[in-house]
Amino acid sequence: MTTPQAEDETIDAGEFGAWLLATLACLRGDGGAEVPCGDCVGCCVSSYFIPLRPGDHAARARVPPAALVDAPGQEAGHLMLGYGPTGECPMLDAGRCSIYADRPQTCRDYDCRIFAAAGIEAGGPERRVINQRVRAWRFSYRDDDARRAHAAVRAAAAFIRDRWQAFPGHCAPTAPTGIAVLALKAHAVFLDAATTSRPDTETARAIIRA
Ligand code: SF4
């Protein structure tokens, strides 16, 4: 089982500037995430639907049909791993992923440091285990540029979360993952000191363009 994490425990999240570059590359599809999960299986017990992409051949061969559900809001045939009544992935066995070597790409790429970077939690009570981990991550900084980049990511996340009405058609993401990912991609908008004096609608458009 997952080792319960002490509330005051801290975990090295790595150097922020290097992490940001690697994560942005991963979001572009140019590489996978390397997450120091340790024995944490927070993302496996947190009521996530896990998509099985067409390229997840090994995972598709290992997952029993009974564990699959049609993806909510998607056409039939887009398969996902569902989760049990307590939020556990059906492939979790005795606290460990039973198909770890063949796990889906989404599981390989999941990096809850995006929430720590953005200064937000991963969700409500169903994400309790991940939220503990998010609170424990501590980034280091190689220079002031890295500190400024982190401050910009946090400012972007706060803007997206709090000023959603400034976005055309109110199209800002509202789920934590969407907010964090957009904040990472658009953080450069908040590296510009002039952003704070611009109208919110202009800042929102700049975020969308980023
Ligand atoms: S497939 Fe494995 S790694 Fe992915 S959520 Fe399920 S138990 Fe966790």
Coordinates of N, CA and C and ligand atoms in Angstrom, one line a residue:
M1 N 0.8 -1.2 0.0 CA 0.0 0.0 0.0 C 0.9 1.3 0.0
T2 N 0.3 2.4 -0.4 CA 1.0 3.6 -0.3 C 1.4 4.0 1.1
T3 N 2.6 4.4 1.3 CA 3.0 4.9 2.6 C 2.4 6.2 2.9
P4 N 1.6 6.4 4.0 CA 1.0 7.6 4.2 C 2.1 8.7 4.4
Q5 N 1.8 9.9 3.8 CA 2.8 10.9 3.8 C 2.5 11.9 5.0
A6 N 3.6 12.2 5.8 CA 3.4 13.1 6.9 C 3.1 14.5 6.3
E7 N 2.2 15.2 7.0 CA 1.8 16.5 6.5 C 2.9 17.5 6.3
D8 N 4.0 17.3 7.2 CA 5.1 18.3 7.1 C 6.3 17.8 6.3
E9 N 6.1 16.6 5.6 CA 7.1 16.1 4.8 C 7.4 16.9 3.5
T10 N 8.7 17.1 3.2 CA 9.0 17.8 1.9 C 9.7 16.8 1.0
I11 N 9.5 17.0 -0.3 CA 10.2 16.1 -1.3 C 10.8 17.0 -2.4
D12 N 12.0 16.7 -2.7 CA 12.8 17.4 -3.7 C 12.1 17.3 -5.1
A13 N 11.6 18.4 -5.6 CA 10.9 18.4 -6.9 C 11.9 18.7 -8.1
G14 N 13.2 19.0 -7.8 CA 14.2 19.2 -8.8 C 14.3 20.7 -9.0
E15 N 15.2 21.1 -10.0 CA 15.5 22.5 -10.3 C 14.3 23.0 -11.2
F16 N 13.8 24.1 -10.9 CA 12.5 24.5 -11.6 C 12.8 24.8 -13.1
G17 N 13.8 25.5 -13.4 CA 14.1 25.9 -14.8 C 14.2 24.7 -15.7
A18 N 15.0 23.7 -15.2 CA 15.2 22.5 -16.0 C 13.9 21.7 -16.1
W19 N 13.1 21.6 -15.0 CA 11.9 20.9 -15.0 C 10.9 21.6 -15.9
L20 N 10.8 22.9 -15.9 CA 9.9 23.6 -16.8 C 10.2 23.3 -18.3
L21 N 11.4 23.3 -18.6 CA 11.8 23.1 -20.0 C 11.4 21.6 -20.4
A22 N 11.7 20.7 -19.5 CA 11.4 19.3 -19.8 C 9.9 19.1 -19.9
T23 N 9.2 19.7 -19.0 CA 7.7 19.6 -19.0 C 7.0 20.2 -20.2
L24 N 7.5 21.3 -20.6 CA 7.0 22.0 -21.8 C 7.3 21.1 -23.1
A25 N 8.4 20.5 -23.1 CA 8.7 19.5 -24.2 C 7.8 18.3 -24.2
C26 N 7.5 17.8 -23.0 CA 6.6 16.7 -22.8 C 5.2 17.1 -23.3
L27 N 4.8 18.3 -23.0 CA 3.5 18.7 -23.4 C 3.4 18.9 -24.9
R28 N 4.5 19.1 -25.5 CA 4.5 19.2 -27.0 C 4.6 17.8 -27.6
G29 N 4.8 16.8 -26.8 CA 5.0 15.5 -27.3 C 6.4 15.1 -27.6
D30 N 7.3 15.9 -27.1 CA 8.8 15.7 -27.5 C 9.5 15.0 -26.4
G31 N 8.9 14.2 -25.7 CA 9.6 13.4 -24.6 C 8.7 13.1 -23.5
G32 N 9.1 12.1 -22.7 CA 8.3 11.7 -21.6 C 8.7 12.3 -20.3
A33 N 7.8 12.3 -19.3 CA 8.2 12.8 -18.0 C 8.9 11.8 -17.2
E34 N 9.9 12.3 -16.4 CA 10.5 11.4 -15.4 C 10.2 11.9 -14.0
V35 N 9.2 11.2 -13.4 CA 8.7 11.7 -12.1 C 9.2 10.8 -11.0
P36 N 9.9 11.5 -10.0 CA 10.3 10.7 -8.9 C 9.2 10.3 -7.9
C37 N 8.3 9.4 -8.4 CA 7.1 9.0 -7.6 C 7.4 8.3 -6.3
G38 N 8.6 7.6 -6.2 CA 8.8 6.8 -5.0 C 7.8 5.8 -4.9
D39 N 7.2 5.6 -3.7 CA 6.2 4.6 -3.5 C 4.8 5.2 -3.6
C40 N 4.7 6.4 -4.1 CA 3.4 7.1 -4.1 C 2.6 6.6 -5.3
V41 N 1.4 6.2 -5.1 CA 0.5 5.8 -6.2 C -0.8 6.7 -6.2
G42 N -0.5 8.0 -5.8 CA -1.7 8.9 -5.6 C -2.5 9.0 -6.9
C43 N -1.9 9.0 -8.1 CA -2.7 9.2 -9.3 C -3.4 7.9 -9.6
C44 N -3.1 6.8 -9.0 CA -3.8 5.5 -9.2 C -5.0 5.3 -8.3
V45 N -5.2 6.2 -7.3 CA -6.2 6.0 -6.3 C -7.1 7.3 -6.3
S46 N -7.1 8.1 -7.3 CA -7.7 9.4 -7.2 C -8.9 9.6 -8.2
S47 N -9.6 8.6 -8.5 CA -10.8 8.7 -9.4 C -10.5 9.3 -10.7
Y48 N -9.4 9.0 -11.3 CA -9.1 9.4 -12.7 C -9.6 8.4 -13.7
F49 N -10.2 8.9 -14.8 CA -10.3 8.0 -16.0 C -9.0 8.1 -16.7
I50 N -8.5 6.9 -17.1 CA -7.2 6.8 -17.7 C -7.4 6.4 -19.2
P51 N -7.2 7.3 -20.1 CA -7.4 7.0 -21.5 C -6.4 5.9 -22.0
L52 N -6.9 5.0 -22.8 CA -6.0 4.0 -23.5 C -5.9 4.5 -24.9
R53 N -4.8 5.1 -25.3 CA -4.6 5.6 -26.6 C -4.3 4.5 -27.6
P54 N -4.5 4.8 -28.9 CA -4.3 3.8 -29.9 C -2.9 3.2 -29.8
G55 N -1.9 4.0 -29.4 CA -0.5 3.5 -29.3 C -0.2 2.7 -28.1
D56 N -1.2 2.6 -27.2 CA -1.0 1.9 -25.9 C -1.2 0.4 -26.1
H57 N -0.4 -0.2 -27.1 CA -0.7 -1.6 -27.5 C -0.4 -2.5 -26.3
A58 N 0.7 -2.3 -25.6 CA 1.0 -3.3 -24.5 C -0.1 -3.2 -23.4
A59 N -0.5 -2.0 -23.1 CA -1.5 -1.8 -22.0 C -2.8 -2.4 -22.5
R60 N -3.2 -2.2 -23.7 CA -4.5 -2.7 -24.3 C -4.5 -4.3 -24.2
A61 N -3.3 -4.9 -24.4 CA -3.2 -6.3 -24.3 C -3.3 -6.9 -22.9
R62 N -3.0 -6.0 -21.9 CA -3.0 -6.5 -20.6 C -4.3 -6.2 -19.8
V63 N -5.0 -5.1 -20.2 CA -6.2 -4.7 -19.4 C -7.4 -5.6 -19.8
P64 N -8.0 -6.2 -18.8 CA -9.2 -7.0 -19.1 C -10.4 -6.1 -19.5
P65 N -11.2 -6.6 -20.5 CA -12.3 -5.8 -21.0 C -13.2 -5.3 -19.8
A66 N -13.3 -6.1 -18.8 CA -14.2 -5.6 -17.7 C -13.7 -4.4 -17.0
A67 N -12.5 -4.0 -17.2 CA -11.9 -2.8 -16.5 C -12.1 -1.6 -17.4
L68 N -12.6 -1.8 -18.6 CA -12.7 -0.7 -19.6 C -14.0 -0.1 -19.6
V69 N -14.1 1.2 -19.8 CA -15.3 2.0 -19.9 C -15.2 2.8 -21.2
D70 N -16.4 3.2 -21.8 CA -16.3 4.2 -22.9 C -16.0 5.5 -22.3
A71 N -15.1 6.2 -23.0 CA -14.7 7.5 -22.5 C -15.9 8.5 -22.4
P72 N -16.1 9.1 -21.3 CA -17.2 10.1 -21.2 C -17.1 11.2 -22.2
G73 N -18.1 11.5 -22.9 CA -18.1 12.6 -23.8 C -17.3 12.3 -25.1
Q74 N -16.9 11.1 -25.3 CA -16.1 10.8 -26.5 C -17.0 9.8 -27.4
E75 N -16.6 9.6 -28.6 CA -17.2 8.6 -29.5 C -17.0 7.2 -28.9
A76 N -17.9 6.3 -29.2 CA -17.7 4.9 -28.8 C -16.4 4.4 -29.4
G77 N -15.7 3.6 -28.7 CA -14.4 3.1 -29.1 C -13.2 3.8 -28.5
H78 N -13.4 5.0 -27.9 CA -12.3 5.7 -27.2 C -12.4 5.0 -25.8
L79 N -11.5 4.2 -25.5 CA -11.5 3.4 -24.3 C -10.8 4.0 -23.1
M80 N -11.3 3.8 -22.0 CA -10.6 4.3 -20.8 C -10.7 3.2 -19.7
L81 N -9.6 3.3 -18.8 CA -9.7 2.5 -17.6 C -10.6 3.3 -16.7
G82 N -11.5 2.7 -16.0 CA -12.4 3.3 -15.1 C -11.8 3.3 -13.7
Y83 N -12.6 3.4 -12.7 CA -12.1 3.3 -11.3 C -13.2 2.8 -10.4
G84 N -12.7 2.2 -9.3 CA -13.6 1.6 -8.4 C -14.3 2.6 -7.5
P85 N -15.2 2.1 -6.6 CA -15.9 3.0 -5.7 C -15.1 3.8 -4.8
T86 N -13.8 3.4 -4.5 CA -12.9 4.2 -3.7 C -11.9 5.0 -4.5
G87 N -12.1 5.0 -5.8 CA -11.3 5.8 -6.7 C -10.1 5.0 -7.2
E88 N -10.0 3.7 -6.9 CA -8.8 3.0 -7.3 C -8.9 2.5 -8.7
C89 N -7.8 2.6 -9.5 CA -7.6 2.0 -10.8 C -7.8 0.5 -10.7
P90 N -8.5 -0.1 -11.6 CA -8.7 -1.6 -11.4 C -7.3 -2.4 -11.7
M91 N -6.3 -1.7 -12.2 CA -5.1 -2.4 -12.4 C -4.1 -2.3 -11.2
L92 N -4.6 -1.6 -10.2 CA -3.8 -1.6 -8.9 C -4.0 -2.8 -8.1
D93 N -2.9 -3.5 -7.7 CA -3.0 -4.7 -7.0 C -2.1 -4.6 -5.8
A94 N -2.7 -4.8 -4.6 CA -1.9 -4.7 -3.3 C -1.0 -3.4 -3.3
G95 N -1.6 -2.3 -3.8 CA -0.9 -1.0 -3.7 C 0.1 -0.8 -4.8
R96 N 0.2 -1.7 -5.8 CA 1.2 -1.5 -6.9 C 0.5 -1.7 -8.2
C97 N 1.0 -1.0 -9.2 CA 0.4 -1.2 -10.6 C 0.8 -2.6 -11.1
S98 N -0.2 -3.3 -11.4 CA 0.0 -4.7 -11.9 C 0.5 -4.8 -13.3
I99 N 0.5 -3.7 -14.0 CA 1.0 -3.7 -15.4 C 2.0 -2.6 -15.6
Y100 N 2.8 -2.3 -14.6 CA 3.7 -1.2 -14.5 C 4.5 -1.0 -15.8
A101 N 5.1 -2.1 -16.2 CA 6.0 -2.1 -17.4 C 5.2 -1.8 -18.7
D102 N 3.9 -2.0 -18.7 CA 3.1 -1.9 -19.8 C 2.0 -0.8 -19.6
R103 N 2.2 0.0 -18.6 CA 1.2 1.0 -18.3 C 0.9 2.0 -19.4
P104 N -0.3 2.6 -19.5 CA -0.6 3.5 -20.5 C 0.3 4.8 -20.5
Q105 N 0.4 5.4 -21.7 CA 1.3 6.6 -21.8 C 0.8 7.7 -20.8
T106 N -0.5 7.8 -20.6 CA -1.0 8.8 -19.7 C -0.4 8.7 -18.3
C107 N -0.3 7.4 -17.8 CA 0.3 7.2 -16.5 C 1.8 7.5 -16.5
R108 N 2.4 7.3 -17.6 CA 3.9 7.6 -17.7 C 4.1 9.1 -17.6
D109 N 3.2 9.8 -18.2 CA 3.4 11.3 -18.4 C 2.8 12.1 -17.2
Y110 N 2.0 11.4 -16.3 CA 1.4 12.2 -15.3 C 2.4 12.7 -14.3
D111 N 2.4 14.0 -14.1 CA 3.4 14.6 -13.2 C 2.7 15.6 -12.3
C112 N 2.4 15.2 -11.0 CA 1.7 16.1 -10.2 C 2.4 17.4 -9.8
R113 N 3.7 17.5 -10.2 CA 4.4 18.7 -9.9 C 3.9 19.9 -10.7
I114 N 3.0 19.6 -11.7 CA 2.4 20.7 -12.4 C 1.5 21.6 -11.5
F115 N 0.9 20.9 -10.5 CA 0.1 21.6 -9.6 C 0.9 22.4 -8.6
A116 N 2.0 21.8 -8.1 CA 2.9 22.5 -7.2 C 3.5 23.7 -7.9
A117 N 3.8 23.6 -9.2 CA 4.4 24.7 -10.0 C 3.3 25.8 -10.1
A118 N 2.1 25.4 -10.3 CA 1.0 26.4 -10.5 C 0.5 27.0 -9.2
G119 N 0.8 26.3 -8.1 CA 0.3 26.8 -6.8 C -1.1 26.5 -6.6
I120 N -1.6 25.4 -7.2 CA -3.0 25.0 -6.9 C -3.0 23.5 -6.6
E121 N -4.2 23.1 -6.1 CA -4.3 21.7 -5.7 C -4.8 20.9 -6.9
A122 N -4.7 19.6 -6.8 CA -5.1 18.7 -7.9 C -6.6 18.5 -8.0
G123 N -7.3 18.9 -7.0 CA -8.8 18.7 -7.0 C -9.3 18.7 -5.5
G124 N -10.5 18.1 -5.4 CA -11.2 18.1 -4.1 C -10.8 16.8 -3.3
P125 N -11.6 16.4 -2.4 CA -11.3 15.3 -1.5 C -10.9 14.0 -2.2
E126 N -11.4 13.8 -3.5 CA -11.1 12.6 -4.2 C -9.6 12.6 -4.6
R127 N -9.0 13.8 -4.6 CA -7.6 13.9 -4.9 C -6.7 14.1 -3.7
R128 N -7.2 13.6 -2.5 CA -6.5 13.9 -1.3 C -5.1 13.4 -1.3
V129 N -4.8 12.2 -1.8 CA -3.5 11.7 -1.7 C -2.5 12.5 -2.6
I130 N -3.0 12.9 -3.8 CA -2.2 13.7 -4.7 C -2.0 15.1 -4.1
N131 N -3.0 15.7 -3.5 CA -2.8 17.0 -2.9 C -1.8 17.0 -1.8
Q132 N -1.7 15.9 -1.0 CA -0.6 15.8 0.0 C 0.8 15.9 -0.7
R133 N 0.9 15.1 -1.8 CA 2.2 15.1 -2.5 C 2.5 16.5 -3.1
V134 N 1.4 17.1 -3.6 CA 1.6 18.5 -4.2 C 2.1 19.4 -3.1
R135 N 1.6 19.3 -1.9 CA 2.0 20.2 -0.9 C 3.4 19.9 -0.4
A136 N 3.9 18.7 -0.7 CA 5.2 18.3 -0.2 C 6.4 18.7 -1.2
W137 N 6.0 18.8 -2.5 CA 7.1 19.1 -3.5 C 7.8 20.5 -3.2
R138 N 9.1 20.5 -3.3 CA 9.9 21.7 -3.2 C 10.8 21.8 -4.3
F139 N 10.6 22.9 -5.2 CA 11.6 23.1 -6.3 C 12.8 23.9 -5.7
S140 N 13.9 23.7 -6.4 CA 15.1 24.5 -6.2 C 15.2 25.4 -7.4
Y141 N 16.1 26.4 -7.4 CA 16.2 27.4 -8.4 C 17.7 27.6 -8.7
R142 N 18.1 27.5 -10.0 CA 19.5 27.7 -10.4 C 19.8 29.2 -10.4
D143 N 18.9 30.0 -10.7 CA 19.1 31.5 -10.8 C 17.8 32.3 -10.6
D144 N 17.9 33.6 -10.7 CA 16.7 34.4 -10.6 C 15.8 34.3 -11.7
D145 N 16.3 33.9 -12.9 CA 15.4 33.7 -14.1 C 14.4 32.5 -13.7
A146 N 14.9 31.5 -13.1 CA 14.1 30.3 -12.7 C 13.1 30.8 -11.7
R147 N 13.5 31.6 -10.7 CA 12.5 32.1 -9.7 C 11.4 32.9 -10.4
R148 N 11.8 33.8 -11.4 CA 10.8 34.6 -12.1 C 9.9 33.7 -12.9
A149 N 10.4 32.7 -13.5 CA 9.6 31.8 -14.3 C 8.5 31.1 -13.4
H150 N 9.0 30.7 -12.2 CA 8.0 30.0 -11.3 C 6.9 31.1 -10.9
A151 N 7.3 32.3 -10.6 CA 6.4 33.3 -10.2 C 5.4 33.5 -11.3
A152 N 5.9 33.5 -12.5 CA 5.0 33.8 -13.7 C 4.0 32.6 -13.9
V153 N 4.5 31.4 -13.7 CA 3.5 30.3 -13.8 C 2.4 30.4 -12.7
R154 N 2.8 30.8 -11.5 CA 1.8 30.9 -10.5 C 0.8 32.1 -10.8
A155 N 1.4 33.2 -11.3 CA 0.5 34.3 -11.7 C -0.4 33.9 -12.8
A156 N 0.1 33.2 -13.8 CA -0.8 32.7 -14.9 C -1.9 31.8 -14.4
A157 N -1.6 30.9 -13.5 CA -2.6 30.0 -13.0 C -3.7 30.8 -12.2
A158 N -3.2 31.7 -11.4 CA -4.2 32.5 -10.6 C -5.1 33.3 -11.5
F159 N -4.5 33.9 -12.6 CA -5.3 34.6 -13.5 C -6.4 33.8 -14.2
I160 N -5.9 32.6 -14.7 CA -6.8 31.7 -15.4 C -8.0 31.2 -14.5
R161 N -7.6 30.9 -13.2 CA -8.6 30.5 -12.3 C -9.6 31.6 -11.9
D162 N -9.1 32.8 -11.6 CA -9.9 33.8 -11.0 C -10.5 34.8 -12.0
R163 N -9.9 34.9 -13.2 CA -10.4 35.8 -14.2 C -11.0 35.1 -15.4
W164 N -11.6 34.0 -15.2 CA -12.1 33.2 -16.4 C -13.1 34.0 -17.2
Q165 N -13.8 35.0 -16.6 CA -14.8 35.7 -17.3 C -14.1 36.7 -18.4
A166 N -12.8 36.9 -18.2 CA -12.1 37.7 -19.2 C -11.8 37.0 -20.5
F167 N -12.0 35.7 -20.5 CA -11.6 34.9 -21.7 C -12.8 34.9 -22.7
P168 N -12.5 35.0 -24.0 CA -13.6 35.0 -25.0 C -14.5 33.8 -24.8
G169 N -15.8 34.0 -24.7 CA -16.7 32.9 -24.6 C -16.5 32.2 -23.3
H170 N -15.8 32.8 -22.3 CA -15.5 32.2 -21.0 C -14.9 30.8 -21.2
C171 N -13.9 30.8 -22.2 CA -13.4 29.5 -22.6 C -12.2 29.0 -21.8
A172 N -11.9 29.7 -20.7 CA -10.8 29.3 -19.8 C -11.1 27.9 -19.2
P173 N -10.0 27.1 -19.1 CA -10.2 25.8 -18.4 C -10.6 26.0 -16.9
T174 N -11.4 25.1 -16.4 CA -11.8 25.2 -15.0 C -11.3 24.1 -14.2
A175 N -10.9 23.0 -14.8 CA -10.4 21.8 -14.0 C -8.9 22.1 -13.7
P176 N -8.4 21.6 -12.6 CA -7.0 21.9 -12.1 C -6.0 21.6 -13.2
T177 N -6.1 20.4 -13.8 CA -5.1 20.0 -14.8 C -5.1 21.0 -16.0
G178 N -6.2 21.4 -16.5 CA -6.3 22.3 -17.6 C -5.7 23.7 -17.2
I179 N -6.0 24.1 -16.0 CA -5.5 25.4 -15.5 C -3.9 25.3 -15.4
A180 N -3.4 24.3 -14.8 CA -2.0 24.2 -14.6 C -1.2 24.1 -15.9
V181 N -1.8 23.3 -16.9 CA -1.1 23.1 -18.2 C -1.1 24.4 -18.9
L182 N -2.2 25.1 -19.0 CA -2.3 26.4 -19.7 C -1.3 27.4 -19.0
A183 N -1.3 27.4 -17.7 CA -0.4 28.3 -17.0 C 1.1 28.1 -17.4
L184 N 1.5 26.8 -17.5 CA 2.8 26.5 -17.9 C 3.1 27.0 -19.3
K185 N 2.2 26.7 -20.2 CA 2.4 27.1 -21.6 C 2.4 28.6 -21.8
A186 N 1.6 29.3 -21.0 CA 1.5 30.7 -21.2 C 2.2 31.6 -20.2
H187 N 3.1 31.0 -19.4 CA 3.7 31.8 -18.3 C 4.5 33.0 -18.8
A188 N 5.0 32.9 -20.0 CA 5.8 34.0 -20.5 C 5.0 35.3 -20.6
V189 N 3.7 35.2 -20.7 CA 2.9 36.4 -20.7 C 3.1 37.2 -19.4
F190 N 3.3 36.5 -18.3 CA 3.5 37.1 -17.0 C 4.9 37.4 -16.7
L191 N 5.8 37.1 -17.6 CA 7.2 37.6 -17.4 C 7.3 39.1 -17.9
D192 N 6.3 39.5 -18.6 CA 6.3 40.9 -19.1 C 5.6 41.8 -18.0
A193 N 6.4 42.7 -17.5 CA 5.9 43.5 -16.4 C 4.7 44.3 -16.8
A194 N 4.6 44.6 -18.1 CA 3.4 45.4 -18.6 C 2.1 44.7 -18.4
T195 N 2.1 43.4 -18.3 CA 0.9 42.6 -18.3 C 0.0 43.1 -17.1
T196 N 0.5 43.4 -16.0 CA -0.3 43.8 -14.9 C -1.1 45.0 -15.1
S197 N -0.7 45.9 -16.1 CA -1.4 47.1 -16.3 C -2.3 47.0 -17.5
R198 N -2.3 45.9 -18.1 CA -3.2 45.7 -19.3 C -4.6 45.3 -18.9
P199 N -5.6 45.5 -19.7 CA -7.0 45.0 -19.4 C -7.0 43.5 -19.3
D200 N -7.8 42.9 -18.5 CA -7.8 41.5 -18.3 C -8.1 40.8 -19.7
T201 N -9.0 41.4 -20.5 CA -9.4 40.8 -21.7 C -8.2 40.6 -22.6
E202 N -7.3 41.7 -22.6 CA -6.1 41.6 -23.4 C -5.1 40.5 -22.9
T203 N -5.0 40.4 -21.6 CA -4.1 39.4 -21.0 C -4.7 38.0 -21.4
A204 N -6.0 37.9 -21.3 CA -6.6 36.5 -21.6 C -6.3 36.2 -23.1
R205 N -6.4 37.1 -24.0 CA -6.2 36.8 -25.4 C -4.7 36.5 -25.6
A206 N -3.8 37.1 -24.8 CA -2.4 36.8 -24.9 C -2.1 35.4 -24.4
I207 N -2.8 35.0 -23.4 CA -2.7 33.6 -22.9 C -3.1 32.6 -23.9
I208 N -4.2 32.9 -24.6 CA -4.7 31.9 -25.6 C -3.8 31.8 -26.8
R209 N -3.1 33.0 -27.1 CA -2.2 33.0 -28.3 C -0.9 32.2 -27.9
A210 N -0.6 32.2 -26.6 CA 0.8 31.7 -26.2 C 0.9 30.2 -26.6
Ligands
SF4_1 S1 -2.6 1.6 -15.1 FE1 -1.2 1.3 -13.4 S2 0.0 3.3 -13.3 FE2 -1.9 3.7 -14.5 S3 -3.5 4.4 -13.0 FE3 -3.7 2.1 -13.2 S4 -2.5 1.3 -11.5 FE4 -1.8 3.4 -11.8

